[in-house]
Coordinates of C-alpha atoms in Angstrom, one line a residue:
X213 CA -2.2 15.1 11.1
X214 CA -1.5 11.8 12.8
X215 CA -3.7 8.6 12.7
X216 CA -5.5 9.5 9.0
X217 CA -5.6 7.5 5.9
X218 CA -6.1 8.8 2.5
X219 CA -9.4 7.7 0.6
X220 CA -9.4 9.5 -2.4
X221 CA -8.8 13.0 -3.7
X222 CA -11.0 15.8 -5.0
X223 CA -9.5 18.7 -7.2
X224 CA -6.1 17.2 -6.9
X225 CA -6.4 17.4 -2.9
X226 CA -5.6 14.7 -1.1
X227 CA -8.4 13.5 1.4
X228 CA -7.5 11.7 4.7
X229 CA -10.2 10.4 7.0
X230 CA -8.6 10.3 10.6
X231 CA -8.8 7.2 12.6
X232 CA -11.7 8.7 15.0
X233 CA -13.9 8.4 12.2
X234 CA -13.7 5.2 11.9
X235 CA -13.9 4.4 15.3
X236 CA -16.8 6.4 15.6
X237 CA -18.5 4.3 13.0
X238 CA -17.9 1.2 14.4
X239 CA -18.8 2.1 17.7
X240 CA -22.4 4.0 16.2
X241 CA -22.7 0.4 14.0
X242 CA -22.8 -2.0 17.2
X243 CA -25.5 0.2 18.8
X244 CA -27.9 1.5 15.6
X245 CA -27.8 1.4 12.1
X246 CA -30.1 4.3 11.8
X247 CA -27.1 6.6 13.3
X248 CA -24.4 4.6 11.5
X249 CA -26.5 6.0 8.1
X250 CA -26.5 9.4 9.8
X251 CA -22.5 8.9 10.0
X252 CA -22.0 7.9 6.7
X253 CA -23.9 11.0 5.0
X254 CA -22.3 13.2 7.7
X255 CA -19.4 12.6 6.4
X256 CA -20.5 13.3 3.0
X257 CA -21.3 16.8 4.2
X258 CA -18.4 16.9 6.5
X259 CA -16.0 17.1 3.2
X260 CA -18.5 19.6 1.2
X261 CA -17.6 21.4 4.4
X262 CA -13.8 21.4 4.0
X263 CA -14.2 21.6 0.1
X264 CA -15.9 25.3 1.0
X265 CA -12.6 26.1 2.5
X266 CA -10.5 25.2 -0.5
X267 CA -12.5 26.3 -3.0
X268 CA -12.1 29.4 -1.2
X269 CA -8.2 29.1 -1.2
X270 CA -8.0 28.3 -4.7
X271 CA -9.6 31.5 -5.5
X272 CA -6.5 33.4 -3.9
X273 CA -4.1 30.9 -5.6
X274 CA -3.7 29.4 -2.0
X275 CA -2.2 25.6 -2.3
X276 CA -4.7 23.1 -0.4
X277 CA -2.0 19.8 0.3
X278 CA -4.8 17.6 2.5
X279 CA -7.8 17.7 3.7
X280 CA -8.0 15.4 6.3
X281 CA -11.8 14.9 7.9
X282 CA -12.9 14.0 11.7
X283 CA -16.6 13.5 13.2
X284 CA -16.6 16.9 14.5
X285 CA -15.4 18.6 11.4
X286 CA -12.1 18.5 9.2
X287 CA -8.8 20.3 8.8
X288 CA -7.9 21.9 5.3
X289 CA -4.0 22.2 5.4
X290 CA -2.9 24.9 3.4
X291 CA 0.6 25.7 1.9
X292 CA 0.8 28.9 3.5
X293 CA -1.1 31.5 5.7
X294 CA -3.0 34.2 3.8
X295 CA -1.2 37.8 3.5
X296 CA -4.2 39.8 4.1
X297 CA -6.3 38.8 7.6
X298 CA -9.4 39.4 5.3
X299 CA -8.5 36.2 3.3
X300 CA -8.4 34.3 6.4
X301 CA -11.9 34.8 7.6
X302 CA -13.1 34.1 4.4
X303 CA -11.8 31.2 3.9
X304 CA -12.6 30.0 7.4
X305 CA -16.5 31.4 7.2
X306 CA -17.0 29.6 4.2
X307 CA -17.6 26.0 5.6
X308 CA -20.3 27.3 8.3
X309 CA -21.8 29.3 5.7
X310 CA -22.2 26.3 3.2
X311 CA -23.3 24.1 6.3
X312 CA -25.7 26.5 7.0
X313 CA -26.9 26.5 3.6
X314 CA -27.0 23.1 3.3
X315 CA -29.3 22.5 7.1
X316 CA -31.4 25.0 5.4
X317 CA -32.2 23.0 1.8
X318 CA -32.7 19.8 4.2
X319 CA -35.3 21.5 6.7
X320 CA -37.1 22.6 3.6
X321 CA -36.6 19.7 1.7
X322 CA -38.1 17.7 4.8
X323 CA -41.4 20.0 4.7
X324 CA -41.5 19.1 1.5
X325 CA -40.8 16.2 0.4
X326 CA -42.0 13.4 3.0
X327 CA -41.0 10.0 1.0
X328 CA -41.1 6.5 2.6
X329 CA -37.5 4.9 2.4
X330 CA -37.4 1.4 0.3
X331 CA -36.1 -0.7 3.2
X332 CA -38.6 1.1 6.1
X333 CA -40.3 -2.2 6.6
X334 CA -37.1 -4.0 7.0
X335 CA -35.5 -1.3 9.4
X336 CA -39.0 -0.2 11.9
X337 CA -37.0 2.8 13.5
X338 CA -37.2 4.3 10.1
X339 CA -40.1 5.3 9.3
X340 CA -40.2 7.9 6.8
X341 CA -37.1 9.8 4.5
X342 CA -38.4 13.1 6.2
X343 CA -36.7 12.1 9.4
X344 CA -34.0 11.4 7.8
X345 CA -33.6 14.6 6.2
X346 CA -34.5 15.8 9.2
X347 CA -31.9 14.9 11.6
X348 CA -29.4 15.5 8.4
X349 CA -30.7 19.3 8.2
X350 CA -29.9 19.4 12.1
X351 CA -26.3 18.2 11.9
X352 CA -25.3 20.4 9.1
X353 CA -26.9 23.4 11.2
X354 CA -24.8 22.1 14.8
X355 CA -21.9 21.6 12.8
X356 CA -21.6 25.0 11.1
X357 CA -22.4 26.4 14.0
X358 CA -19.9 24.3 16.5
X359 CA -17.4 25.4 13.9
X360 CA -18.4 29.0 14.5
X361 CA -17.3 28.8 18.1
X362 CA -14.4 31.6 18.4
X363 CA -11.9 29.2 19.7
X364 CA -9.0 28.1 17.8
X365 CA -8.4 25.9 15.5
X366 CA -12.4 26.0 15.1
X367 CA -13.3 28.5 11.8
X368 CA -14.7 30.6 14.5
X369 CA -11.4 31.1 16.3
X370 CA -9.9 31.5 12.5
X371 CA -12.3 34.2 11.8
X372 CA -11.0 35.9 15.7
X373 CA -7.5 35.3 14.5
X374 CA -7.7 37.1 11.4
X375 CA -9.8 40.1 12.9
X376 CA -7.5 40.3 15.6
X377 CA -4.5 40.5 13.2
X378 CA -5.9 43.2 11.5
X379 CA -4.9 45.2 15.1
X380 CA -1.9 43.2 16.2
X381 CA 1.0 40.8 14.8
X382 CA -0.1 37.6 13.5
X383 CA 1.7 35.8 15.8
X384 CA 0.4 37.9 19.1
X385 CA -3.4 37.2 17.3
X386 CA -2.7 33.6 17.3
X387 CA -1.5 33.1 20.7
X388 CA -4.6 35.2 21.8
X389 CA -6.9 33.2 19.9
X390 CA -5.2 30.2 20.8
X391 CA -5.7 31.1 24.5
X392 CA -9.4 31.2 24.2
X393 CA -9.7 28.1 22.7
X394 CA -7.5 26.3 25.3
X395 CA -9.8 28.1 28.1
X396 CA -13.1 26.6 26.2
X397 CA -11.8 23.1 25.7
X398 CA -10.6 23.1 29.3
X399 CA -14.1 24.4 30.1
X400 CA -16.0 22.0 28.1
X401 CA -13.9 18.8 28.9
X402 CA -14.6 19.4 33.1
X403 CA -18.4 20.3 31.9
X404 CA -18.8 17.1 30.1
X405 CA -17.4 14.8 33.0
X406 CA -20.7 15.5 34.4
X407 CA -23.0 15.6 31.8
X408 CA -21.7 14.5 28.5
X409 CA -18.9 12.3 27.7
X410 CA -18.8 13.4 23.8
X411 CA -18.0 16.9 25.4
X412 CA -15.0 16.0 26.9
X413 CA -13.8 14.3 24.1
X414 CA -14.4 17.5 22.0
X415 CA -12.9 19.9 25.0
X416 CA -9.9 17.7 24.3
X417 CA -9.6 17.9 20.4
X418 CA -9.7 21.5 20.8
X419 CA -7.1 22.1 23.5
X420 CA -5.2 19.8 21.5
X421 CA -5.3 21.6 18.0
X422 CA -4.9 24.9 19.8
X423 CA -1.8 23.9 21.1
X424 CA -0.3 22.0 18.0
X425 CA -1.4 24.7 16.0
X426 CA -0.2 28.0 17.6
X427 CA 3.4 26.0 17.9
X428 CA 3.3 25.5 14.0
X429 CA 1.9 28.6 13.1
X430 CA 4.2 30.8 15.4
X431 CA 7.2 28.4 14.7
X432 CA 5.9 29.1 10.7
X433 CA 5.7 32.9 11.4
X434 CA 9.6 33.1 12.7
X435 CA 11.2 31.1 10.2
X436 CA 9.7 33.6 7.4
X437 CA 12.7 35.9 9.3
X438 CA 14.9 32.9 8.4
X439 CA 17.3 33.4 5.7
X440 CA 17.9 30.7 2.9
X441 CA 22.0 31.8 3.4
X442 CA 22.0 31.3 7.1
X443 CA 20.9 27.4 6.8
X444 CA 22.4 26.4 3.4
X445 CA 25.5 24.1 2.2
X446 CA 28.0 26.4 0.9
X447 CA 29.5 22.8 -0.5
X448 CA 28.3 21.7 -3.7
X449 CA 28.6 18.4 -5.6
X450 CA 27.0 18.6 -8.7
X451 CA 27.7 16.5 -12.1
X452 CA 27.5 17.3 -15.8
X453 CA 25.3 16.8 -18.3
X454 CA 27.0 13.7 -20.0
X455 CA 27.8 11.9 -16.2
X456 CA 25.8 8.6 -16.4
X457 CA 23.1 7.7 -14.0
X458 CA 25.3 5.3 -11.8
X459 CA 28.4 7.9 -12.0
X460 CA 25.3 10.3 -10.7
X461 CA 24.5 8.1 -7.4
X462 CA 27.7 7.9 -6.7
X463 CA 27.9 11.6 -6.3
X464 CA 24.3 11.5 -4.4
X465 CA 25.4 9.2 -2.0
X466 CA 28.7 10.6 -1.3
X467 CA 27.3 13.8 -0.9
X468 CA 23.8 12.9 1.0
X469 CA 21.6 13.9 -1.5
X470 CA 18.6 12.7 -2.9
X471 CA 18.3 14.6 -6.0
X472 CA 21.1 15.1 -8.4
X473 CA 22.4 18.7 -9.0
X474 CA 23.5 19.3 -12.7
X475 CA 26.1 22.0 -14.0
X476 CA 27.7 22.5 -16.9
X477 CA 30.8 24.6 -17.7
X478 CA 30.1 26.4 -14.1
X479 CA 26.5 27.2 -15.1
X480 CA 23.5 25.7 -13.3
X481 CA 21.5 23.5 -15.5
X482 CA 18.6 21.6 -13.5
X483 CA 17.8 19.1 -10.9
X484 CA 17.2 15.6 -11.9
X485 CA 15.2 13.7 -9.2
X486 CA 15.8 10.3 -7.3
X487 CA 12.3 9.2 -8.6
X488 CA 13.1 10.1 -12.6
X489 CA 16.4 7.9 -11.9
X490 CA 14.7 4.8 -10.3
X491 CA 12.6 4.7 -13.0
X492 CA 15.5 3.0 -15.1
X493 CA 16.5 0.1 -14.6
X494 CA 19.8 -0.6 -13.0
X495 CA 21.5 -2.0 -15.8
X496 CA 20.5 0.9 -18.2
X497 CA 21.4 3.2 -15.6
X498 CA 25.4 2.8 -16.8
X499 CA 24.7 3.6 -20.6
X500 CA 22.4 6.7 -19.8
X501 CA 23.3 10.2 -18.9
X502 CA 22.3 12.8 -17.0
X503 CA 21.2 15.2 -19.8
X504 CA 18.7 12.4 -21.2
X505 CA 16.6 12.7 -18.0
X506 CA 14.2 15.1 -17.5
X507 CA 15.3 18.2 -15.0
X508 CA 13.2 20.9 -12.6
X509 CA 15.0 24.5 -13.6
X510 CA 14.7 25.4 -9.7
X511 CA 16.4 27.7 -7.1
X512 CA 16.3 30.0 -4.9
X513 CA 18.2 33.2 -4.0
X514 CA 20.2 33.5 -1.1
X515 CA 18.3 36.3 1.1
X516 CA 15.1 34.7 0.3
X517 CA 13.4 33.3 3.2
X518 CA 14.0 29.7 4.0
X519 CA 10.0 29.0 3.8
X520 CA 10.2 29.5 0.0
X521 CA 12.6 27.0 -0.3
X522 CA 10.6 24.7 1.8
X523 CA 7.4 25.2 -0.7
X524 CA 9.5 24.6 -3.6
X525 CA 10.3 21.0 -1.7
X526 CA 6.7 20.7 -0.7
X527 CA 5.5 21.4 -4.9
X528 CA 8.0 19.5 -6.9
X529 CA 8.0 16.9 -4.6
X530 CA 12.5 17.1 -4.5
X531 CA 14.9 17.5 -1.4
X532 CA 17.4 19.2 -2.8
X533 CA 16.7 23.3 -3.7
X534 CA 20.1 24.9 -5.6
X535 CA 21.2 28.4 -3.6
X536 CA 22.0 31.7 -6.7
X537 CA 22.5 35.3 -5.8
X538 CA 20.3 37.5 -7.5
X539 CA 23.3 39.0 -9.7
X540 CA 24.8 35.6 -10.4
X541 CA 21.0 33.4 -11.3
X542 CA 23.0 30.9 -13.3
X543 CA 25.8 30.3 -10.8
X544 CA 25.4 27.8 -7.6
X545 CA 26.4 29.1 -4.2
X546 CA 24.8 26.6 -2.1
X547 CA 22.3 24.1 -1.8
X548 CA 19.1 23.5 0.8
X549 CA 17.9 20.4 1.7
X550 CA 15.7 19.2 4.0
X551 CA 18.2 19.4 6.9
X552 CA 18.5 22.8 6.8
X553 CA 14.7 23.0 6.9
X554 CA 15.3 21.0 10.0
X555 CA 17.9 23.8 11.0
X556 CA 15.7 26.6 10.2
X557 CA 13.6 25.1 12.4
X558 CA 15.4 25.0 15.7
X559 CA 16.8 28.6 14.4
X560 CA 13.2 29.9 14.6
X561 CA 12.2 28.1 17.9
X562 CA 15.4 30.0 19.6
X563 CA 14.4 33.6 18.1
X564 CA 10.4 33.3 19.4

């Protein structure tokens, strides 16, 4: 996701807020501050929302990497797509349902509980909390319902995705669902140039993510048929245990990597990373070894598919994945970096 900032992270997901956000909020600012407090707790609710999503994930040992939040909604990335259609729907009715839930407490809480705000004297247009919790209750229930709209990448068009893939191939249910959600942004863009401007603007985000999205999901799909030995480095620089650090950047930069492959006697020992060697200084870096470092036991096997290697990258944070057969586990055939990811890449646009 371009133009997003990380503010914080909850559960070890990173949360981005994207730039529209904040534009939004300056723009809302200059006019009101009653709707630049609606703004502010929206997007409170906006990341319980996406927090629905990954708490759904995390049930199915799904990896959440960002969370990144806009005015209309937010965008839970997630390592990989679900298996099993049924996942998927869960995991995208969750954040309606919880926005639901939540417009629901609010409209009660409103009938309820009618409590002057502190500073209504000093702000006129506010008279009471209840409207407050009011128009609160009424965002959560347009934004879990927005996000029910069947056009992709709304949860709506997640939830026709995965019932459509319980008929078809994933890739044939997201260029379907895809479709519709082009048609509806196109739809509501030309609607809003006559009657709403913040209709267009939506019409476009969709159309937008519907497009980005099917290319990464169906570019995703076809590189699963990717294998790791048709994009790896059958040439392998690797150094022993007892090489010192500066010996071992020699080796990375003569052989353009950024990790450092270790072996010993033929047999595969470990990775140590660029950022465990940085972390000594430069003139300690000629006394210490290799084997003194801590090292990732990591691999992957030859026919495995090249996205496994690219969520080992993704999860130990490294750019360098050693190749073993399955017979041979302790013996290096090749390596995978992130240029063959790269590789893989164009391989899987060429076979859609």
């Amino acid at each position: 996701m371009k133009y997003s900032f990380k503010i914080g992270s909850v559960w070890g997901i990173p949360v981005e807020l994207h730039i529209t956000f904040i534009l939004l909020l300056i723009i809302v600012a200059f006019f009101s501050a009653y709707y630049f407090l609606l703004i502010v707790c929206l997007f409170f609710f906006v990341t319980i929302h996406e927090l629905s999503h990954s708490t759904v994930a995390k049930h199915y040992n799904i990896k959440v990497r960002k969370i990144v939040l806009y005015p209309i909604g937010g965008v839970s990335e997630i390592e990989e797509i679900p298996e099993k259609p049924g996942i998927e729907w869960r995991m995208a009715a969750a954040g309606p349902l919880v926005s639901f839930a939540i417009g629901l407490f609010l409209l009660a809480l409103d009938q309820l509980i009618p409590i002057k705000l502190p500073f209504a004297e000093a702000l006129p247009f506010v008279a009471t909390a209840r409207t407050l919790i009011y128009d609160l209750a009424i965002l959560n229930l347009i934004l879990g319902g927005f996000n029910l709209i069947p056009a992709f990448p709304m949860d709506g068009g997640r939830i026709l995705r995965a019932l459509l893939a319980e008929k078809m191939k994933f890739s044939d249910a997201t260029k379907y669902a895809a479709f519709i959600g082009k048609i509806l942004g196109i739809l509501m863009a030309l609607f809003g140039i006559w009657y709403n401007l913040w209709l267009v603007i939506i019409g476009i985000f969709i159309y937008i993510g519907a497009t980005e999205e099917t290319e990464s999901t169906i570019i995703s799909t076809t590189m699963a048929r990717v294998r790791v030995k048709d994009v790896m480095y059958s040439e392998v620089a690797s150094v022993k245990p007892e090489t010192t650090l500066s010996e071992a950047l020699e080796v990375m930069f003569k052989a353009r990597y950024h990790d450092v492959l270790v072996e010993k006697d033929g047999v595969f020992q470990g990775i140590v990373t660029w950022n465990e060697i940085m972390k000594i200084k430069p003139e300690q870096r000629i006394q210490l070894r290799v084997e003194q470092l801590p090292m990732k036991q990591i691999s992957v096997f030859s026919d495995e598919s090249i996205l496994e290697a690219y969520k080992i990258m993704l999860r130990e944070k490294i750019d360098l994945v050693p190749v073993v057969e399955r017979e041979t586990p302790g013996k290096v055939v090749g390596v995978v970096t992130s240029e063959s990811v790269a590789y893989a890449y164009e391989k899987a646009k060429a076979l859609r």
